[in-house]
XYZ file of C-alpha atoms in Angstrom:
452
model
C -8.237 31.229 18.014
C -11.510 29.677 16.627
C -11.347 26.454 15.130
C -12.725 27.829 11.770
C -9.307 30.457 11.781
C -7.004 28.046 12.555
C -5.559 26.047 9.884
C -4.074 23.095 11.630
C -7.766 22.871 12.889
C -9.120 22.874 8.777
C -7.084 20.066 8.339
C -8.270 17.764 11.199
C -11.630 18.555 10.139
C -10.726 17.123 6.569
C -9.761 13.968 8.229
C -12.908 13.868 10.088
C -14.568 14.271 7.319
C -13.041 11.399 5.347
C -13.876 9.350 8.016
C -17.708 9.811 8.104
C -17.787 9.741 4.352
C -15.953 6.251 3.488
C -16.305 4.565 7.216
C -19.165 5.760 9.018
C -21.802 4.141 7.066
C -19.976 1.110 6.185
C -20.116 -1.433 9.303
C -18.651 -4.448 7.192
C -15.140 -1.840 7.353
C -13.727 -3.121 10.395
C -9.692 -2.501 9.311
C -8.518 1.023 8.522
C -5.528 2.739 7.256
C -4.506 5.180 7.118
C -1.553 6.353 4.307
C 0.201 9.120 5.844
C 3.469 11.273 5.464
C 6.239 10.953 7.969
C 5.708 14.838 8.745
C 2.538 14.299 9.398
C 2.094 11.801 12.314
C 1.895 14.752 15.041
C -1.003 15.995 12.950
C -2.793 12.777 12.713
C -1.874 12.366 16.650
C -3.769 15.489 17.748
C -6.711 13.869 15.739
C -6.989 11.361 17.572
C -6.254 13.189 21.023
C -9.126 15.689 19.501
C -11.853 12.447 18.845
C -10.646 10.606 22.380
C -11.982 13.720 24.029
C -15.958 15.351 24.386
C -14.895 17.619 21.659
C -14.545 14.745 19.090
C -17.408 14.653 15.969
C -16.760 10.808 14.580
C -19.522 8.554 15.154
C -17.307 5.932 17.113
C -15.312 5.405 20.054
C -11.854 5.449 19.466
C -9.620 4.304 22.098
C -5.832 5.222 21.315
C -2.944 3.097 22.486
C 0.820 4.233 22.011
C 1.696 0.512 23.094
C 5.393 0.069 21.638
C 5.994 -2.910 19.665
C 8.565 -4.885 21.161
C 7.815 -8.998 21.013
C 5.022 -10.701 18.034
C 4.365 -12.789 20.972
C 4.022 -10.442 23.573
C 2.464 -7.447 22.256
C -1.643 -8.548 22.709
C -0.883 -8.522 26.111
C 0.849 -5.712 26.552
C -1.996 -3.757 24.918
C -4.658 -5.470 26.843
C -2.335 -4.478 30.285
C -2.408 -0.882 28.778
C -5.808 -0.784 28.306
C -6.822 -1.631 31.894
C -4.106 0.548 33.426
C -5.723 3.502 31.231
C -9.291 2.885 32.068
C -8.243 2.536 35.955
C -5.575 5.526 35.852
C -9.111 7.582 33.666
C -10.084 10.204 36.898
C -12.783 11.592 34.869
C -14.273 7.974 33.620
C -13.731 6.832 37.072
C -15.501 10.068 38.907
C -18.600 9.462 36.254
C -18.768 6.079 37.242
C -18.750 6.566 40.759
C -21.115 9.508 40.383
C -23.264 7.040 38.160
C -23.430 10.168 35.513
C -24.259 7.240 32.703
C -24.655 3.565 33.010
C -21.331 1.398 31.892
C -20.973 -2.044 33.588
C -17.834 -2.981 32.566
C -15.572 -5.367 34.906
C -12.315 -4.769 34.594
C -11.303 -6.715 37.505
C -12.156 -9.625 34.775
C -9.758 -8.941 32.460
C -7.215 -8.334 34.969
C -7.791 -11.870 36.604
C -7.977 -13.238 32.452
C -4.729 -11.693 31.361
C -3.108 -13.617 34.574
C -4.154 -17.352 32.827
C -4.038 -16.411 29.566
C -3.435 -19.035 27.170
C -4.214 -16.368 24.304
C -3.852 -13.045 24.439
C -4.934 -12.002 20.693
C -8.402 -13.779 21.680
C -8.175 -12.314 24.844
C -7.722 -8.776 23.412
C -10.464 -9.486 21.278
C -12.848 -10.642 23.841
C -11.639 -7.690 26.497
C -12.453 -4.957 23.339
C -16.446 -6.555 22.887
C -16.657 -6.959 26.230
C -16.330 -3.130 26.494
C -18.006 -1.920 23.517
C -21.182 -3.885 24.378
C -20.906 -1.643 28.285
C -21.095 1.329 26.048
C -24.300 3.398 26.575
C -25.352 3.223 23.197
C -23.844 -0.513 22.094
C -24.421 0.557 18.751
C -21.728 2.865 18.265
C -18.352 1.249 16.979
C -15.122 1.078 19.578
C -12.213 1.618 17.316
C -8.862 0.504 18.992
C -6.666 3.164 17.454
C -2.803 1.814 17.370
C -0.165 4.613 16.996
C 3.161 3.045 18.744
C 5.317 5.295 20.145
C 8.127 2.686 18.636
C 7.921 -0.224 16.105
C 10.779 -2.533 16.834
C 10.376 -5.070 13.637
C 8.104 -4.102 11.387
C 7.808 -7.486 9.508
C 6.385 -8.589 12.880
C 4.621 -5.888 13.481
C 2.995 -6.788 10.252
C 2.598 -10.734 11.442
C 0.925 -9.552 14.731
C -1.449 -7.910 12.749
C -2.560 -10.222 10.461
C -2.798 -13.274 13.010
C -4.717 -10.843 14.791
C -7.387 -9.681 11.809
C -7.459 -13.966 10.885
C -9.081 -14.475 14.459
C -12.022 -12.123 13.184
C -12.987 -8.969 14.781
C -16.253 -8.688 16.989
C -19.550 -6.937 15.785
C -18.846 -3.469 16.380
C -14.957 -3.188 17.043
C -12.801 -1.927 14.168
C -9.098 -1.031 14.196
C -7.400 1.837 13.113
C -3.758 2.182 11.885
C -1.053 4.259 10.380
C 1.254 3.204 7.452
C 4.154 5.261 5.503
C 2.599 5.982 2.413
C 5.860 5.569 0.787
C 6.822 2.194 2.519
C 3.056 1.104 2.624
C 3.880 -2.042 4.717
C 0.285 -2.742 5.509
C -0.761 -3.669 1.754
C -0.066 -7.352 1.870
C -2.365 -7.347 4.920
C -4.843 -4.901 3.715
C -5.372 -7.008 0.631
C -5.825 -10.621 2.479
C -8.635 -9.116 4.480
C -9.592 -6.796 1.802
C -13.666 -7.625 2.226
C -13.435 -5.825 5.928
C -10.729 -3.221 5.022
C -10.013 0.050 3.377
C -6.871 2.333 2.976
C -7.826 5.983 3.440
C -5.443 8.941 2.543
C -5.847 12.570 2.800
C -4.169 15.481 0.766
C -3.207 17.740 3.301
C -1.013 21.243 2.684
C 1.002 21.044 5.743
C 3.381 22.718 5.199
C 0.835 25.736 4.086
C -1.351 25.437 7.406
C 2.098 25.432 9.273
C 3.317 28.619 7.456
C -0.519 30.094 7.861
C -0.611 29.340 11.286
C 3.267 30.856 11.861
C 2.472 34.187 10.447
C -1.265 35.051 12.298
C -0.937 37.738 14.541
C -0.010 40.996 14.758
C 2.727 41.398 11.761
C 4.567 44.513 13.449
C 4.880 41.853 16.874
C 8.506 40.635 16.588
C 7.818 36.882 17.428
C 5.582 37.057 14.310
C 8.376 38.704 12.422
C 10.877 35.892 13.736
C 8.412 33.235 12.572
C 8.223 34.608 9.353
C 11.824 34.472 9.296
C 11.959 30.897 10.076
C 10.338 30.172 7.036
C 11.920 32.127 4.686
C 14.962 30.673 5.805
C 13.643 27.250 5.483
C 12.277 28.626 1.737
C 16.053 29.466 1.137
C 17.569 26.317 1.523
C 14.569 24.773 -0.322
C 15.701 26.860 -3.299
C 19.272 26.579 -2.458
C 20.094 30.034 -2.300
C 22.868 31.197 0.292
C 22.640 34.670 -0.053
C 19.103 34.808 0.639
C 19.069 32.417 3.305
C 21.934 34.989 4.717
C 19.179 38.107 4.552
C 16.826 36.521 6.089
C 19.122 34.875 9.035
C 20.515 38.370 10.080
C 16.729 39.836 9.873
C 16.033 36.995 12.290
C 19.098 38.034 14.517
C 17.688 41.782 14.120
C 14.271 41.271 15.032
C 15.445 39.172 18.113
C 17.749 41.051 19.806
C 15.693 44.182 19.906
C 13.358 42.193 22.047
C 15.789 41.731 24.730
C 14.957 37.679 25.319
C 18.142 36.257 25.866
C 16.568 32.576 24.687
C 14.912 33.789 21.676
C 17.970 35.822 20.748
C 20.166 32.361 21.465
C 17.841 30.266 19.263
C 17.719 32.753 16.517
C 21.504 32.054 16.389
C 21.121 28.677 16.303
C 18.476 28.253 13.805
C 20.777 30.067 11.635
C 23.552 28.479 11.977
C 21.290 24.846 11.630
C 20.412 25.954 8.274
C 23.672 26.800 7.041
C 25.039 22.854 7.585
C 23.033 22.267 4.438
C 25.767 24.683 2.428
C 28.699 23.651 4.690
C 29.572 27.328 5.852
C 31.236 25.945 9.005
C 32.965 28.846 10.011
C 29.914 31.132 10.279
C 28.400 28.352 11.760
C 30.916 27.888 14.549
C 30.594 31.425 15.134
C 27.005 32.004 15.311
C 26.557 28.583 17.830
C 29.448 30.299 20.457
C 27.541 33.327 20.186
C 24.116 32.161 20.547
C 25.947 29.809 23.543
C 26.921 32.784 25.055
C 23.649 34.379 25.086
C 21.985 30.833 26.318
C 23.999 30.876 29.731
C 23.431 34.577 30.560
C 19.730 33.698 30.245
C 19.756 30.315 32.211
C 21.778 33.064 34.774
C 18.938 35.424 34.707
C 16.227 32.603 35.389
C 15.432 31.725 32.080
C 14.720 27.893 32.126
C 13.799 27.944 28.565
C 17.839 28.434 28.057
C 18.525 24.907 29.233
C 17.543 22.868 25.904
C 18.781 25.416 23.828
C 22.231 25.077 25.480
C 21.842 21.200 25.055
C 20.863 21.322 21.435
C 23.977 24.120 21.015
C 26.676 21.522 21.778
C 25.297 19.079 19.629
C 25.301 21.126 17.066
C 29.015 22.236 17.607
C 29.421 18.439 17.975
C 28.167 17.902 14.652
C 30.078 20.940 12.653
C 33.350 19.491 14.236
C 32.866 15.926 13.039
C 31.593 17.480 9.772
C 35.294 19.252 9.453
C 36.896 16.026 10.419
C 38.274 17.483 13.910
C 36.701 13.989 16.158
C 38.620 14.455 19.471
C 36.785 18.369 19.095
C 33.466 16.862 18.275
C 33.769 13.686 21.195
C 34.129 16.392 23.995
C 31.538 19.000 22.522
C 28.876 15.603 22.544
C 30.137 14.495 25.878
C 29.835 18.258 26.956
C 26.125 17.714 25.531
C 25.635 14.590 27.266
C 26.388 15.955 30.838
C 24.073 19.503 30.080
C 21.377 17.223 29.355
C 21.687 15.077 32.250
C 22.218 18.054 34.430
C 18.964 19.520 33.085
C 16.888 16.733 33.326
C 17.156 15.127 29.176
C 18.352 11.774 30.032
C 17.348 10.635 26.470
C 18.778 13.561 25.194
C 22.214 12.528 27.446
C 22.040 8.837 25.441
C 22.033 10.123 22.087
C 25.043 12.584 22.922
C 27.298 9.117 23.937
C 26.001 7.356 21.423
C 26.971 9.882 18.581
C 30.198 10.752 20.714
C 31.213 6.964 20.698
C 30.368 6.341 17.190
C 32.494 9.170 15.998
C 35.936 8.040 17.919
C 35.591 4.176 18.029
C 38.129 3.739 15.114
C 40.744 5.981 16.940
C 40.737 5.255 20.345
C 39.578 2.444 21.434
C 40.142 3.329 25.086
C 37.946 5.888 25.478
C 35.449 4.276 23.275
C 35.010 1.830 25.800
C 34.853 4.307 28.453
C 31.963 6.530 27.368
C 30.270 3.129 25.782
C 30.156 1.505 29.575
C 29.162 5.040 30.967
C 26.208 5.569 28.422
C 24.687 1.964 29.119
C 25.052 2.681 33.228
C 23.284 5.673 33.005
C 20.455 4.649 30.805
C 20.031 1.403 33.412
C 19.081 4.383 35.942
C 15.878 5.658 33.672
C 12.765 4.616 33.457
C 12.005 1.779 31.234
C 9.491 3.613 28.993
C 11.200 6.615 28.505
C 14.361 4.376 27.321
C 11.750 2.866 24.555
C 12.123 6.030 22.381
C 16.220 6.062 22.955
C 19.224 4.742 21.258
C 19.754 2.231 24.566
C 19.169 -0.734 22.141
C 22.299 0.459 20.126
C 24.426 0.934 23.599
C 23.630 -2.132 25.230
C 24.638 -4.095 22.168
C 27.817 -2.128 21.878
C 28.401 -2.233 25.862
C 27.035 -6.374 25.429
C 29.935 -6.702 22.461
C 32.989 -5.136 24.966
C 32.390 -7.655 27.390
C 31.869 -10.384 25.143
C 35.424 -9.814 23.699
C 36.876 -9.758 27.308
C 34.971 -12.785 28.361
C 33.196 -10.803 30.870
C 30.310 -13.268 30.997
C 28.512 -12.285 34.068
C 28.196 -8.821 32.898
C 27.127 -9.835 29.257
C 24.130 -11.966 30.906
C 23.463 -8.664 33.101
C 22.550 -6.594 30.060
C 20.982 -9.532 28.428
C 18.396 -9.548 31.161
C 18.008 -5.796 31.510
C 17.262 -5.716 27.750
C 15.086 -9.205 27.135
C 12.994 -6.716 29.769
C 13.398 -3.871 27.211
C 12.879 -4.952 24.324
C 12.313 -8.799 24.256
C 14.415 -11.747 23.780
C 15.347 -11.412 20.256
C 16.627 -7.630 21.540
C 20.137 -8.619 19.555
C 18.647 -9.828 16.398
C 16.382 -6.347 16.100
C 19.720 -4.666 16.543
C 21.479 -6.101 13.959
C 18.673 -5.720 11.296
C 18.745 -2.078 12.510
C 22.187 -1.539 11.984
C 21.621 -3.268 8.126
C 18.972 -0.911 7.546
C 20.952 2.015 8.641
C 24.008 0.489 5.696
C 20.961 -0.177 3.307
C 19.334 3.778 3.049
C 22.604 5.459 4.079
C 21.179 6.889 6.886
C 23.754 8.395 9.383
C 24.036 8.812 13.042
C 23.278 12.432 13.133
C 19.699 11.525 11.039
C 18.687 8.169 12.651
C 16.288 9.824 15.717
């Protein structure tokens, strides 16, 4: 599809375009923002993908780091360390280099043997990020260091990093780009102390209109069109609060699925169904369409169809969720352990956490026993996974749960075990960012089944 047909491709091109009007020209701007929409960060993320690769148009460099935030005090390294690991794990910088396709001198031995002493790592970040810009071909051109983290565990110091970082003063030529909630906007304080080298930009964008664009291209008489254009009439229906609609449009969905003979698109049409009717509490239909979709799920994983397995995984949860909805919790703490042990079986592991954590949550005021048990279970089996795919995961909320049940039995060897795994984790103050967690949880009402 050519980029001038494809709507999702419109809309990056409006952002580029934002960019070279308010930025480009303006070298004093050296702090950006942008002011987006929670539904929008995968959009602004395949912007950046799109400019950190030849076919980007802005006149700059940007580097993007998904560096998590985890420590105020430990974060400039961190993103220094993932900077070198990037440029050394870069085959195609490091084949141009060796094939001396364009001249870049940059040592990053240096900076490897400078983040070893380091006394200061936001100078040191600093220093690393003119060091490299002035190795670019054309030193000229801007290197933006582009921060998206993949997880923000404080934002008040997240916003403290930031602003003893900007009070150091940024190089000639290095700018950084960022990304704030436009409803929480927790970059203005920031923005406005340093307001002579920064500007907010923002972007009215019809999502949701490239999305449904984009969903209903193709050949209308091809079913997986038609299904699409189910999906959003369905979604439409809910919007307007209209059951019977969202009814016609589920069993067209159901029609124009089966007749293709997929097993897995016929098992997710159930499920999407039955998804959207939580949102009018029509549990019974929903209980019926997630066994029957189930059903179909597990002949296709039998047939070969891998596609089956998350759709069987996101089937119990949902049959997880209607039970605890209907107040039936020993129903709903076996169909999220039942969840749990799909996932892990097909590979989800984070997918496995989330299942014990909800499972847990929903039983610890009734049995304590097994609350315990699956509690101790999740936080073993999350030790066994990597330590950056446990980042994005609810293993913060486990360990301090898991932390808590020895505490109370004066198990203190074990409670200094999980201190150390998690210090690792998420940094020494890993209890303290639960806690506020937890308070904002209480504060906007947000439940377990909404939280990731």
């Amino acid at each position: 599809m050519s980029r001038e047909h494809n709507p999702i491709a419109r809309l990056i091109t409006q952002i580029q375009q934002k960019w070279i009007n308010d930025i480009a020209d303006y070298p004093e701007i050296q702090l950006i923002r942008w002011l987006i929409k929670p539904d929008q960060k995968r959009l602004y993320k395949g912007f950046l993908k799109l400019e950190s690769s030849e076919h980007g148009s802005l006149p700059c460099i940007p580097v993007v780091l998904l560096t998590p935030f985890n420590d105020i005090d430990k974060h400039s390294r961190s993103l220094v360390n993932d900077w070198i690991e990037s440029f050394k794990n870069d085959k195609d910088i490091q084949k141009a280099i060796a094939n001396n396709d364009f001249a870049f001198d940059w040592d990053v031995e240096l900076y490897e043997n400078k983040l070893k002493d380091s006394e200061n790592d936001d100078v040191l970040l600093l220093e690393m990020l003119e060091s490299f810009q002035k190795a670019i071909p054309d030193n000229e051109l801007p290197l933006v260091l582009s921060l998206f983290p993949n997880a923000v565990q404080r934002e008040k110091d997240y916003k403290k990093w930031l602003d003893r970082l900007v009070s150091i003063g940024f190089p000639k030529h290095v700018k950084i780009m960022l990304f704030d909630d436009v409803n929480a906007r927790d970059f203005d304080d920031v923005m406005e102390k340093y307001s002579t080298i920064s500007k907010s930009l923002s972007v009215p964008l019809d999502l949701d209109g490239a999305i449904n664009k984009l969903a209903t291209m193709g050949n209308p008489n091809d079913p997986e069109v038609k299904f699409r254009s189910c999906l959003i009439e369905m979604g439409n229906s809910v919007s307007k609060n209209d059951l019977s609609r969202l009814h016609k449009w589920g069993n067209k969905g159901l029609e124009v699925t089966k007749v293709t003979g997929n097993k897995s698109t016929y098992a997710t049409a159930h499920v999407v169904y039955a998804g959207y009717l939580f949102n009018f509490k029509e549990f019974e239909m929903v209980d019926n369409l997630l066994q029957k979709g189930m059903a179909l799920a597990k002949q296709g994983l039998l047939g070969g169809d891998k596609i089956c397995e998350p759709i069987i995984v996101q089937n119990y949860g949902l049959q997880a969720s209607s039970k605890q909805l209907q107040k039936q919790k020993n129903e709903a703490v076996t169909l999220f352990c039942k969840q749990a042990d799909a996932a892990i079986q097909y590979n989800l592991g984070a997918q496995a956490l989330s299942a014990w954590w909800l499972a847990y949550s929903v039983i610890k005021k009734k049995d304590k026993a097994k609350y315990e048990l699956i509690v101790v279970k999740a936080y073993h089996y999350g030790t066994s996974l990597p330590k950056d795919v446990l980042k994005a995961t609810c293993m913060n909320f486990i360990s301090a749960d898991c932390y808590t049940i020895h505490e109370n039995k004066r198990d203190l060897k074990t409670c200094e075990d999980i201190d150390i795994f998690m210090r690792e984790l998420d940094g020494v103050t890993w209890r303290e960012n639960i806690e506020e967690k937890r308070k904002e949880m209480e504060k906007r009402k947000l439940t377990l089944l909404n939280w990731f």
